[in-house]
């Protein structure tokens, strides 16, 4: 799947951009299916909000249950002080997660197949296990910032193996909140871990500091401006960030995260499977 130069780039820089990985028809099918899921979703009285600025707000029962389900999470700014939506539901959703790739036929088809299986193998995942899928809306006007982080904070294995597969479903540019990466930053230590614990019969999650190395500033970062259909792969230790989307254009993206079955998956990771079997990238 990858040539030697691409593999060398990935190892050196910690990420790899693959333009035209997915045809327009597949992008359209995934986006249409995501909108159907949102349309059918009935927000409860206190809908789940996703925010990377306040992790505690985004980690209620719906969040933990979404490890083996399909849940919608709203933008931080989607509600006024009375709890009413400030935008139509389809424009107020932050993301859908986290098991569509195993539970929904359209997402399943997009997320599996021989090309992805070969790619994962070339990136070093000898026995890939796909733990999570996320459909990220990055809505026009209110799409929130995703602060600097390393994905290995959330899907920790020994040794580190988590690898991100980020599909641009629409053009991603600086003005609509494209991904920014720190080239070579995958050689920096894991700064924090998102830990789930059972305390007094309740699941609790918290971010635990591991290393005081500061996050990069924008002078060390590269904007990954890509066209719809591009796949960006990145190493689990690569620091990445995306700005709020204050433009009038959405920036839909879809991500998959996989680890290597040969590594040990931490039992303190928030995402645990109990009933839904884990699969690789094969169809
Ligand atoms: Fe990430």
Short mmCIF file of N, CA, C and O in Angstrom, two decimals, residues 157-161 259-265:
data_model
loop_
_atom_site.label_atom_id
_atom_site.label_comp_id
_atom_site.label_asym_id
_atom_site.label_seq_id
_atom_site.Cartn_x
_atom_site.Cartn_y
_atom_site.Cartn_z
N UNK A 157 -1.68 1.96 25.39
CA UNK A 157 -1.23 0.57 25.35
C UNK A 157 0.25 0.54 25.70
O UNK A 157 0.95 1.55 25.59
N UNK A 158 0.74 -0.63 26.09
CA UNK A 158 2.17 -0.84 26.34
C UNK A 158 2.68 -1.93 25.40
O UNK A 158 2.21 -3.06 25.50
N UNK A 159 3.61 -1.62 24.48
CA UNK A 159 4.07 -0.28 24.17
C UNK A 159 2.99 0.53 23.44
O UNK A 159 1.99 -0.04 22.99
N UNK A 160 3.23 1.86 23.30
CA UNK A 160 2.27 2.73 22.61
C UNK A 160 2.04 2.22 21.19
O UNK A 160 2.99 1.93 20.47
N UNK A 161 0.77 2.08 20.83
CA UNK A 161 0.49 1.60 19.47
C UNK A 161 -0.66 2.35 18.80
O UNK A 161 -0.86 2.21 17.60
N UNK A 259 -5.37 0.10 17.75
CA UNK A 259 -4.16 -0.28 18.48
C UNK A 259 -3.70 -1.63 17.92
O UNK A 259 -4.41 -2.26 17.13
N UNK A 260 -2.54 -2.07 18.38
CA UNK A 260 -2.00 -3.36 17.96
C UNK A 260 -2.33 -4.40 19.03
O UNK A 260 -2.03 -4.18 20.22
N UNK A 261 -2.91 -5.51 18.60
CA UNK A 261 -3.30 -6.56 19.55
C UNK A 261 -2.11 -7.16 20.29
O UNK A 261 -2.29 -7.78 21.34
N UNK A 262 -0.90 -6.94 19.75
CA UNK A 262 0.28 -7.49 20.44
C UNK A 262 0.67 -6.65 21.64
O UNK A 262 1.49 -7.07 22.46
N UNK A 263 0.12 -5.41 21.76
CA UNK A 263 0.42 -4.57 22.91
C UNK A 263 -0.64 -4.81 24.00
O UNK A 263 -1.68 -5.41 23.73
N UNK A 264 -0.35 -4.32 25.21
CA UNK A 264 -1.29 -4.52 26.31
C UNK A 264 -2.17 -3.27 26.44
O UNK A 264 -1.66 -2.16 26.63
N UNK A 265 -3.46 -3.45 26.33
CA UNK A 265 -4.43 -2.35 26.40
C UNK A 265 -4.75 -2.08 27.88
O UNK A 265 -5.13 -3.00 28.61
#
